[in-house]
Tab-separated table of C-alpha atoms and ligand atoms in Angstrom:
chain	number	residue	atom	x	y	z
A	307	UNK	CA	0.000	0.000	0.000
A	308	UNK	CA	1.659	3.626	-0.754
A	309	UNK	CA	-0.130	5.280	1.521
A	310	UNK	CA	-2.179	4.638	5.040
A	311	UNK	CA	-5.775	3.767	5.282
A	312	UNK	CA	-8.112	6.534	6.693
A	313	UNK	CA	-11.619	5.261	8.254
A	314	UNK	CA	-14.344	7.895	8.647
A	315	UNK	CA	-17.159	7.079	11.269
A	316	UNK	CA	-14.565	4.217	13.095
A	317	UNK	CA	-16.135	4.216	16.480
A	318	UNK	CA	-19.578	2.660	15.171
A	319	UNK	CA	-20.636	-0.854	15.514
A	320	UNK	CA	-18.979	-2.113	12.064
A	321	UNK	CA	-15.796	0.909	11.883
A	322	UNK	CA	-14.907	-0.428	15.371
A	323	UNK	CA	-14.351	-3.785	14.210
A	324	UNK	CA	-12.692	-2.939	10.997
A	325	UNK	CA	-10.332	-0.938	12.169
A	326	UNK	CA	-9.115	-3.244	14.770
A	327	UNK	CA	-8.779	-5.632	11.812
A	328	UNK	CA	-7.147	-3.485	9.881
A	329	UNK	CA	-4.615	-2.222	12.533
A	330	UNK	CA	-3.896	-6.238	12.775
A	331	UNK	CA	-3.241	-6.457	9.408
A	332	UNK	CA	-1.198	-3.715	8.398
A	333	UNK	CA	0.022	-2.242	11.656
A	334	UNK	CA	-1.523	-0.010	13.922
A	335	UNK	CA	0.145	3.236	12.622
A	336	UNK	CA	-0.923	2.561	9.506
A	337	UNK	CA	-4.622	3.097	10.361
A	338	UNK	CA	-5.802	5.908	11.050
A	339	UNK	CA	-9.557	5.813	12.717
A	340	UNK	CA	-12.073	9.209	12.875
A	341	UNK	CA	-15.427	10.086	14.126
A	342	UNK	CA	-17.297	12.714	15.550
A	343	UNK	CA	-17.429	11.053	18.579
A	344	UNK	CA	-14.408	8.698	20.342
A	345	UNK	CA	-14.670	4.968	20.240
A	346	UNK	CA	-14.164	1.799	22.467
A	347	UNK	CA	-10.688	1.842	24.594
A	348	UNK	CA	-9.639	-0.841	22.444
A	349	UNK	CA	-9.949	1.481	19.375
A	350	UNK	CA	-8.749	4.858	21.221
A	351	UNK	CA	-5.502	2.969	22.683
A	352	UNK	CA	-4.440	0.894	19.822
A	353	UNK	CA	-3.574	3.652	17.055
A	354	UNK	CA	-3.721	6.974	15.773
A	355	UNK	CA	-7.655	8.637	16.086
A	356	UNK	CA	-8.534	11.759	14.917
A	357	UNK	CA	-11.958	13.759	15.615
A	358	UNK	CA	-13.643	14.610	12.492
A	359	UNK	CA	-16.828	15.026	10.597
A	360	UNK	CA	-17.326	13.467	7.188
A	361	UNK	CA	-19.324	16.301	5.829
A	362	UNK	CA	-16.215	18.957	6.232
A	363	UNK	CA	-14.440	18.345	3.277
A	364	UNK	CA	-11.685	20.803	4.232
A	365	UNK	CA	-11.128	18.920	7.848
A	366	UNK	CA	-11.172	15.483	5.698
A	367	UNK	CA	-8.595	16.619	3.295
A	368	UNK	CA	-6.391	17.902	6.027
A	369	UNK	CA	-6.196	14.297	7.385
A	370	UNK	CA	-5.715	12.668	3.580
A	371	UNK	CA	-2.578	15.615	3.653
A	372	UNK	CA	-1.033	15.236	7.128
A	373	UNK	CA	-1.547	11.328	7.277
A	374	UNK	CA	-0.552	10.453	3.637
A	375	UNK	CA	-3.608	8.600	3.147
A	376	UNK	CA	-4.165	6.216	0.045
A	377	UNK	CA	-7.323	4.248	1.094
A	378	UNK	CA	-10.551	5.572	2.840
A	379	UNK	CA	-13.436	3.646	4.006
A	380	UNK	CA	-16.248	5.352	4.475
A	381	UNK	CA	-18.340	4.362	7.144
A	382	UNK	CA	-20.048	7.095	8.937
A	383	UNK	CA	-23.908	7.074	7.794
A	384	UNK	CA	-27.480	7.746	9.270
A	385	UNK	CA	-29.067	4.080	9.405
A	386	UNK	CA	-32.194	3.111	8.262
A	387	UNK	CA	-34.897	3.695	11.316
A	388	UNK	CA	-32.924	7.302	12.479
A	389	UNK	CA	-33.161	8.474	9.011
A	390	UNK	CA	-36.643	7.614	9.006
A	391	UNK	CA	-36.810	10.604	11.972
A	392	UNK	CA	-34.393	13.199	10.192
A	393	UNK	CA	-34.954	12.563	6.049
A	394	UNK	CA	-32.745	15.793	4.963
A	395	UNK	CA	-30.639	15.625	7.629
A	396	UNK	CA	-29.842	11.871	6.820
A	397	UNK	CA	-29.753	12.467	3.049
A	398	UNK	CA	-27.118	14.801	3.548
A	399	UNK	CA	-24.679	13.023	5.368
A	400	UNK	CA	-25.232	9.945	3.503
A	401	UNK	CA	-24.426	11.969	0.510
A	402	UNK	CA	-22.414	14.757	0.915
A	403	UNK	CA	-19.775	12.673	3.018
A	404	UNK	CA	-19.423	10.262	-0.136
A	405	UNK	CA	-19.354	12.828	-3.012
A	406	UNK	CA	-16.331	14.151	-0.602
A	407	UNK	CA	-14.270	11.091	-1.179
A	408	UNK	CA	-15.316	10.438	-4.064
A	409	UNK	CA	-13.965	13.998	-5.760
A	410	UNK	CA	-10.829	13.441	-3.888
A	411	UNK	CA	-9.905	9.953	-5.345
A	412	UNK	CA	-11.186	11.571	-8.635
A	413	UNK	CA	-8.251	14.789	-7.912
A	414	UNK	CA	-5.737	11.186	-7.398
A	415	UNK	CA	-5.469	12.613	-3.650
A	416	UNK	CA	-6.061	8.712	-2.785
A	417	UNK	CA	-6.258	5.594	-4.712
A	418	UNK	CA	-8.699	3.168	-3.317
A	419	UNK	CA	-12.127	3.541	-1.704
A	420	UNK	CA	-14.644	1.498	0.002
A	421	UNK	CA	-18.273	2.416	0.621
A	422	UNK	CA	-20.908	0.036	2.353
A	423	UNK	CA	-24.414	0.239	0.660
A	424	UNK	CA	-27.063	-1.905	2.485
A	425	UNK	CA	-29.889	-3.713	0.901
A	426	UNK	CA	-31.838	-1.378	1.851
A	427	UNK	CA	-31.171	-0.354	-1.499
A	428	UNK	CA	-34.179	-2.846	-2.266
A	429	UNK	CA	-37.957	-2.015	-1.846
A	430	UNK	CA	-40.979	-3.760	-2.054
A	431	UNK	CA	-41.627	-4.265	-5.660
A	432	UNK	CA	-37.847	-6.293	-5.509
A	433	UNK	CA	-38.520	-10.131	-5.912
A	434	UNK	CA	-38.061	-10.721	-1.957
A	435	UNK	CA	-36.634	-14.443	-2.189
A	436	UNK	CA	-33.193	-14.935	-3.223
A	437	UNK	CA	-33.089	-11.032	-4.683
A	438	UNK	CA	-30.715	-10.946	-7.637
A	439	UNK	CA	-27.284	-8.751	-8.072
A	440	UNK	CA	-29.255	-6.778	-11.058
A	441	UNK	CA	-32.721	-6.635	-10.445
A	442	UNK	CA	-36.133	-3.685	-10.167
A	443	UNK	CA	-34.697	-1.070	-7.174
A	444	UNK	CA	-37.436	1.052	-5.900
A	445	UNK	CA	-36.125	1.693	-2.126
A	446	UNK	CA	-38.880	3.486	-0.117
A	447	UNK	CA	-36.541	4.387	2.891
A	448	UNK	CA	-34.671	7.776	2.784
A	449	UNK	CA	-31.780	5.599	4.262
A	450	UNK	CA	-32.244	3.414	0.834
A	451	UNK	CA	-32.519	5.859	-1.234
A	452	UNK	CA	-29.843	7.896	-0.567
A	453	UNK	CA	-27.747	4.158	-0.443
A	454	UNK	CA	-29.123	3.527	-3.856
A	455	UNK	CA	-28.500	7.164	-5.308
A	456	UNK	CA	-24.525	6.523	-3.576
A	457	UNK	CA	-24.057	2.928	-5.808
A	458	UNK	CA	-25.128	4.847	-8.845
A	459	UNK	CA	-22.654	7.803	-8.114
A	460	UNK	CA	-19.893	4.930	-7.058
A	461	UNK	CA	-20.442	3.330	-10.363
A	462	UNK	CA	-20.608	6.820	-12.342
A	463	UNK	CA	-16.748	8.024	-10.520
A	464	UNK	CA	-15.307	4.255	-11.843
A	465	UNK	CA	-16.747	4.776	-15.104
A	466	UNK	CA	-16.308	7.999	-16.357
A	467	UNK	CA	-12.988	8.719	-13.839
A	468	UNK	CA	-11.205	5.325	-13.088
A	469	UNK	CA	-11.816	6.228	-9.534
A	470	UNK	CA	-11.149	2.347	-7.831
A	471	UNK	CA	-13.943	2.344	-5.450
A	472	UNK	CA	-15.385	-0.741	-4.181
A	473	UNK	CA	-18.822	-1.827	-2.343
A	474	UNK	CA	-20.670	-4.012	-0.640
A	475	UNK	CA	-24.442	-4.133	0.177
A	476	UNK	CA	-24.382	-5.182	3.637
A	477	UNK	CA	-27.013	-7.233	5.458
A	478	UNK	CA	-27.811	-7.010	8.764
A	479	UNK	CA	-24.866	-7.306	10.640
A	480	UNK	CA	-25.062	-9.085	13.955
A	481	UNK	CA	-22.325	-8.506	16.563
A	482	UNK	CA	-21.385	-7.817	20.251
A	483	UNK	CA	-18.499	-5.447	20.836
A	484	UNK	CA	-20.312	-2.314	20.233
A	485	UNK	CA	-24.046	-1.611	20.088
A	486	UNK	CA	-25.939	-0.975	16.878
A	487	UNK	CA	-26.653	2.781	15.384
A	488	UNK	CA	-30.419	2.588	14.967
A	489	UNK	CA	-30.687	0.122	12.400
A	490	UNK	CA	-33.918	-2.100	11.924
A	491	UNK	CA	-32.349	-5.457	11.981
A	492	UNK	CA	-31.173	-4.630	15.615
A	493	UNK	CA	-33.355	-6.911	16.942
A	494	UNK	CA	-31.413	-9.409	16.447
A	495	UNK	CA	-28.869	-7.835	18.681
A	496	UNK	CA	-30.664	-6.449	21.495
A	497	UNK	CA	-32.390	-10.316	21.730
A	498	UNK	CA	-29.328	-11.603	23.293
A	499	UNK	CA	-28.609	-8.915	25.876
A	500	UNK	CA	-32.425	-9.481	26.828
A	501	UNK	CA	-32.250	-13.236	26.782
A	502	UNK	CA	-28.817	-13.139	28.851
A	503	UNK	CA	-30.116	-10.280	31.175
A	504	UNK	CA	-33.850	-11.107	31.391
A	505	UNK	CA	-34.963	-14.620	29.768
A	506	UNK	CA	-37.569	-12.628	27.948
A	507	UNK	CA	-37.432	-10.064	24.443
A	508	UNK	CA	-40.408	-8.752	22.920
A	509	UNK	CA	-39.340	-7.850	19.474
A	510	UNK	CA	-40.016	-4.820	17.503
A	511	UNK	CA	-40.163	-6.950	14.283
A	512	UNK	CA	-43.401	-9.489	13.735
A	513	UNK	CA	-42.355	-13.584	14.306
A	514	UNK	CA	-42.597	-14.314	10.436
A	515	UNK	CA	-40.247	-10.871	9.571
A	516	UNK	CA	-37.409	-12.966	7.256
A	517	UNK	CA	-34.332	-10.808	6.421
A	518	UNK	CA	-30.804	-11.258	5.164
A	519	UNK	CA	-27.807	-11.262	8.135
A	520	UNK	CA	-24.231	-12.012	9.048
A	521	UNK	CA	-22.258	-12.110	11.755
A	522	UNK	CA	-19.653	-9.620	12.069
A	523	UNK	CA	-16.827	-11.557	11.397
A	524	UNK	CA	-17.614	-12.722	8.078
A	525	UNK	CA	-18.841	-8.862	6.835
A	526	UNK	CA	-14.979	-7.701	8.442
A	527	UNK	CA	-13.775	-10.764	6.281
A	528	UNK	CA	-15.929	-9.546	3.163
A	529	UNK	CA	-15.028	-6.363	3.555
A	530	UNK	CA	-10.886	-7.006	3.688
A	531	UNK	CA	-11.822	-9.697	0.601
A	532	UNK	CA	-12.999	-7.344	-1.330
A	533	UNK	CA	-10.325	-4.601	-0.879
A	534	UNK	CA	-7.479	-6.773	-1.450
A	535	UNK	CA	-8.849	-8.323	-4.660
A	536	UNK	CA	-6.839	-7.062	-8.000
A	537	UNK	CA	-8.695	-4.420	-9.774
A	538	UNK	CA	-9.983	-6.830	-12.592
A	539	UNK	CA	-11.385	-9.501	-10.461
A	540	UNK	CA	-13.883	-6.745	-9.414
A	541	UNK	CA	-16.387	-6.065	-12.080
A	542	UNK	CA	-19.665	-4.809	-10.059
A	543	UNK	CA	-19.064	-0.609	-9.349
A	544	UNK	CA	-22.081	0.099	-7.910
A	545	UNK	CA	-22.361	-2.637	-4.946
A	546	UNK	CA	-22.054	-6.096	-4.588
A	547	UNK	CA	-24.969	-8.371	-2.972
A	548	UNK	CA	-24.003	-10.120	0.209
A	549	UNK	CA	-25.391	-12.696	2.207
A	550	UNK	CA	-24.684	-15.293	4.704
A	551	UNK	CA	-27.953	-16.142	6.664
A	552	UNK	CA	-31.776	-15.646	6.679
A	553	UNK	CA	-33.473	-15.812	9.068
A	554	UNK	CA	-37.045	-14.364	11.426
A	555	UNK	CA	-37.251	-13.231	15.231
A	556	UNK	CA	-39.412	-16.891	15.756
A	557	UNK	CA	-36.178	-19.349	14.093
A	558	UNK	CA	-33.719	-16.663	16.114
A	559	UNK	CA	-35.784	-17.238	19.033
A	560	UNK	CA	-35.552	-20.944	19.036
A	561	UNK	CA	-31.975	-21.505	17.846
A	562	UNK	CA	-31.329	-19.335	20.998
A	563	UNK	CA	-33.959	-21.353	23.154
A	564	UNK	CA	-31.564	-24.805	21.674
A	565	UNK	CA	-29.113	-22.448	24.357
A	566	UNK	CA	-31.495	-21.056	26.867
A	567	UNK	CA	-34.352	-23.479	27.096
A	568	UNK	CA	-35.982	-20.987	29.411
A	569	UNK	CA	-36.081	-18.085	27.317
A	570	UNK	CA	-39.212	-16.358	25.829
A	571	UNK	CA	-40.330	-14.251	22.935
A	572	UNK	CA	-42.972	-11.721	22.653
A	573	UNK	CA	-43.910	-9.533	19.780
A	574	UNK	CA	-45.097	-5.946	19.640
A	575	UNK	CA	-44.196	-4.733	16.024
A	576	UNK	CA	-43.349	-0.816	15.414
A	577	UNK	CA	-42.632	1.620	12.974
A	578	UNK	CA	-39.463	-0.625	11.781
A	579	UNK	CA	-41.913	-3.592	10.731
A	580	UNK	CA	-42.610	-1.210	7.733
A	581	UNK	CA	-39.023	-0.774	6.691
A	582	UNK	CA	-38.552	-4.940	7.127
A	583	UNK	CA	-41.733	-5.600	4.874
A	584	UNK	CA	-39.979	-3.755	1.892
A	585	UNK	CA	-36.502	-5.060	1.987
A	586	UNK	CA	-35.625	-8.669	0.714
A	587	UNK	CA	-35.709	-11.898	2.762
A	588	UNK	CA	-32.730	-13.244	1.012
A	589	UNK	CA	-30.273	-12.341	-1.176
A	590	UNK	CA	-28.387	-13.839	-4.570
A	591	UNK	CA	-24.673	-13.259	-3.809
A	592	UNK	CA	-23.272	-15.500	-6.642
A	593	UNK	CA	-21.951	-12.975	-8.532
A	594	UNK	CA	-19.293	-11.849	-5.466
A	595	UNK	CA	-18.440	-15.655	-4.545
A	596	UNK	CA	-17.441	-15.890	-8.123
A	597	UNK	CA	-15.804	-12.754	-9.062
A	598	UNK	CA	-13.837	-12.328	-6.011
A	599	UNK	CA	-14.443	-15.702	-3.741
A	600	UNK	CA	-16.426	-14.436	-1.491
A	601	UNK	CA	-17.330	-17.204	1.339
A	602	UNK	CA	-19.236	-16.659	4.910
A	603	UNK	CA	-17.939	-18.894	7.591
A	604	UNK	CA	-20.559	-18.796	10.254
A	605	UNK	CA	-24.235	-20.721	10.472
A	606	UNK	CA	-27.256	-19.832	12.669
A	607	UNK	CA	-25.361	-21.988	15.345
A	608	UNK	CA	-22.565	-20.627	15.606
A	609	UNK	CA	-23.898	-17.314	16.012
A	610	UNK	CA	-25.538	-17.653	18.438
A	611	UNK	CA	-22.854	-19.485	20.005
A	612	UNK	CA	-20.793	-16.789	19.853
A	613	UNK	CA	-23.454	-13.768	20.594
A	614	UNK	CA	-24.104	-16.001	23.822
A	615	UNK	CA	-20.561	-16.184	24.457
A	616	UNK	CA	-19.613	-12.912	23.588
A	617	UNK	CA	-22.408	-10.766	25.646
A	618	UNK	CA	-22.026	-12.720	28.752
A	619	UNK	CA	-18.419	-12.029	28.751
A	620	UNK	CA	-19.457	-8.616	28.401
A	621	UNK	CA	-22.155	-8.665	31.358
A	622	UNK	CA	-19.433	-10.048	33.356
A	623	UNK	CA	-17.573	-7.166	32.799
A	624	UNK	CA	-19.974	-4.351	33.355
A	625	UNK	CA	-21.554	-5.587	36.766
B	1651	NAD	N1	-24.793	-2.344	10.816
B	1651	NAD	C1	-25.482	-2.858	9.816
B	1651	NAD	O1	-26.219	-3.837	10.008
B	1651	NAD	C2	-25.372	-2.277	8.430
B	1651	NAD	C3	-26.095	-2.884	7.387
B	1651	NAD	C4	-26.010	-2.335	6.106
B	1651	NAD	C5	-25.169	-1.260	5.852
B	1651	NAD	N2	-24.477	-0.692	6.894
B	1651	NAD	C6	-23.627	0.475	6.586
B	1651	NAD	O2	-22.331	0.313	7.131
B	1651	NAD	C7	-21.820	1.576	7.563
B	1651	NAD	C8	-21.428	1.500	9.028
B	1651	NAD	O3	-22.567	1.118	9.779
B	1651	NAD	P1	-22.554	0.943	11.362
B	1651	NAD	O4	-23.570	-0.082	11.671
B	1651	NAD	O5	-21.189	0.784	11.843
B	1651	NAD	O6	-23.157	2.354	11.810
B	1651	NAD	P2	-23.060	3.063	13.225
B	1651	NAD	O7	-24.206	4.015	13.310
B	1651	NAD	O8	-22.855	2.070	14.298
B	1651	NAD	O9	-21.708	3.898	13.068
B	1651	NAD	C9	-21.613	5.051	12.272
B	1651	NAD	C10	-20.514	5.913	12.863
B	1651	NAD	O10	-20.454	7.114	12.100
B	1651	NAD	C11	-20.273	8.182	12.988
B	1651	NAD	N3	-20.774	9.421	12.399
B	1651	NAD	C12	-22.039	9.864	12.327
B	1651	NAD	N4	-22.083	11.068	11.742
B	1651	NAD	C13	-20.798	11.380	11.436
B	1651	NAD	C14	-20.199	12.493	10.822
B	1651	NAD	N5	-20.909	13.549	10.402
B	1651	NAD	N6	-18.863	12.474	10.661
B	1651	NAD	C15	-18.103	11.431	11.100
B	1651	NAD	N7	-18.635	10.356	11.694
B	1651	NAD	C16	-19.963	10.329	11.860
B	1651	NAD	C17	-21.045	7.803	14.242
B	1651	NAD	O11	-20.573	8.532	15.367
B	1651	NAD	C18	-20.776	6.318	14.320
B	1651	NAD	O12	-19.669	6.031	15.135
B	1651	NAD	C19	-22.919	2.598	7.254
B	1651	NAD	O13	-22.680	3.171	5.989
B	1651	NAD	C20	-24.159	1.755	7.189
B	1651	NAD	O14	-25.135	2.352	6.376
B	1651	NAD	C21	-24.566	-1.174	8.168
C-alpha cells in the first residue's frame, strides 16, 4: 500500500471492528480511525484517532494531507430507522460525506475507496426471495434511497474517472463489541442482551419478519476480501450483494432457546416492521463468490454461540 488507510465514522458498531482488523493487518500506525465522537478503549488505545466530521471536506482533506492517506473507508452514515426521523438531515450526510471522497480519489489525492451500501437499497416491488445482483430497485426508505442514489454515483466516478472504489451491500450485521446505530435489523442484537439479562425479548419486528444477516466476522472478512482483490477480479461498481444467513425473530428465538431453554419471545411490532416488509428476505450473492471468492464462515449456530458467548463475557464485565 503507498499510503495509510483513513476510516471515517470508526467508532460505530462495524468501523470499530474494521479498524481493529485493519490495525492487525497492516500495523496499527498505519490506520488511522475518525469520528465525531471517540470509540471503544480498544480502538482509542491501539492507534492513531482523529476527531472529524465526514461532511467537512476541508477537515477530511487535512487528514488525507497530514496522514498520507491512500485508502478511505467510508463508514459514517445515518441508518435506516434514524433516518426515518431526520430525512434531509440523513440524506445529507449519507451523501455529501461520499461525493467528498469520491472527488478526492477523482483529484488522485487517494487511490482506493470502500463504501458500504445496504440492501436497503431494495424495496418492495424487488422479488423478496433470493433477490438478484441486477434486479427492479425502488427503495422506499430515505436511508435506501440515498444508499441507492450513492451505488449509482460509485459506479458513475469508476466509469467515467477510473476512480477504484469498491462496495458491498451489507445485510444485517449481527455482533457484540459495540451496540448498533439505529438500524432495523437490531433486533437481532438487542435479543441476546435481553435473553442473557432477562430470559424474555419482545421484538419490535413481527415472528414471520425474514431478512438477510451475518455475523460480524464474516462482513470484516468480506469487507478485507474485497479490498485486497486485483482491480480486474472486481467487475460490479455500484455494490455487490451479500449474504450469509436468513433468518425471522421466531427461528432466532428458538436456535437461541436450543441455548437457553428458558427463554421467551414476545412480539409488539413498530414503525421498523414497515421498513422490514420492503426489503428482501434473502439475497443472490453469486456474482461476489465468483468474481472475487467471497465465502461466509458462520451458520445460525454458531452465532448464536458466539453472541451467547460474547455478551455474557461482556455482562461479566460491566456488573
Ligand atoms: N450495521 C449494519 O447492520 C449495516 C447494514 C447495512 C449497511 N451498513 C452500513 O455500514 C456503515 C457503518 O454502519 P454501522 O452499523 O457501523 O453504523 P453506526 O451508526 O454504528 O456507526 C456510524 C458511525 O459514524 C459516525 N458518524 C455519524 N455522523 C458522522 C459524521 N458527520 N462524521 C463522522 N462520523 C460520523 C457515528 O458517530 C458512528 O460512530 C454505514 O454506511 C451503514 O449504512 C450497516
Amino acid at each position: 500500500m503507498a499510503g495509510k488507510i483513513l476510516i471515517i465514522g470508526a467508532c460505530g458498531q462495524i468501523g470499530t471492528e474494521l479498524t481493529l482488523k485493519l490495525r492487525d493487518l497492516y500495523g496499527n500506525d498505519q490506520v488511522v480511525a475518525s469520528d465525531i465522537r471517540e470509540g471503544s478503549e480498544e480502538l482509542m488505545s491501539s492507534g492513531p484517532f482523529e476527531a472529524a466530521d465526514a461532511t467537512d471536506a476541508t477537515r477530511i482533506e487535512a487528514l488525507i494531507d497530514q496522514y498520507n492517506i491512500s485508502e478511505v473507508y467510508l463508514m459514517a452514515a445515518m441508518l435506516s430507522a434514524t433516518a426515518e426521523k431526520a430525512p434531509m438531515k440523513a440524506w445529507n450526510l449519507n451523501m455529501d460525506s461520499l461525493f467528498h471522497i469520491l472527488n478526492f480519489a477523482k483529484d488522485k489525492k487517494i487511490e482506493k475507496v470502500f463504501w458500504p451500501s445496504s440492501i436497503a437499497v431494495f424495496g418492495p416491488t424487488t422479488p423478496k426471495n433470493d433477490t438478484p445482483q441486477t434486479t427492479i430497485m425502488e427503495p422506499s426508505t430515505v436511508y435506501g434511497i440515498s444508499k441507492q442514489t450513492g451505488e449509482r454515483w460509485c459506479e458513475y466516478f469508476h466509469d467515467k474517472y477510473g476512480v477504484d472504489v469498491r462496495s458491498l451491500r451489507y445485510p444485517g450485521i449481527i455482533s457484540y463489541k459495540t451496540l448498533p446505530g439505529g438500524g432495523t435489523t437490531d433486533y437481532a442484537i438487542e435479543i441476546f442482551h435481553e435473553a442473557l439479562k432477562n430470559k424474555a425479548y419482545t421484538s419490535f419486528l413481527a415472528e414471520d419478519t425474514g431478512l438477510p444477516m451475518m455475523y460480524m466476522d464474516d462482513a470484516i472478512k468480506a469487507t478485507v476480501d474485497i479490498m485486497e482483490a486485483p482491480s480486474e477480479k472486481i467487475k460490479v461498481r455500484s455494490s455487490y450483494n451479500l449474504s450469509a444467513l436468513s433468518f425471522t425473530p421466531k427461528v432466532l428465538a428458538e436456535a437461541i432457546q436450543k441455548e437457553i431453554p428458558e427463554f421467551k419471545i414476545s412480539y409488539e411490532p413498530d414503525f421498523r416492521q414497515k421498513i422490514a416488509d420492503s426489503w428482501p428476505s434473502s439475497i443472490d450473492d453469486s456474482q461476489a463468490r465468483v468474481d472475487w471468492q467471497w465465502k461466509h464462515d458462520f451458520d445460525m449456530q454458531s452465532l448464536v454461540k458466539e453472541m451467547l458467548a460474547g455478551v455474557s463475557e461482556q455482562l461479566k464485565t460491566t456488573k
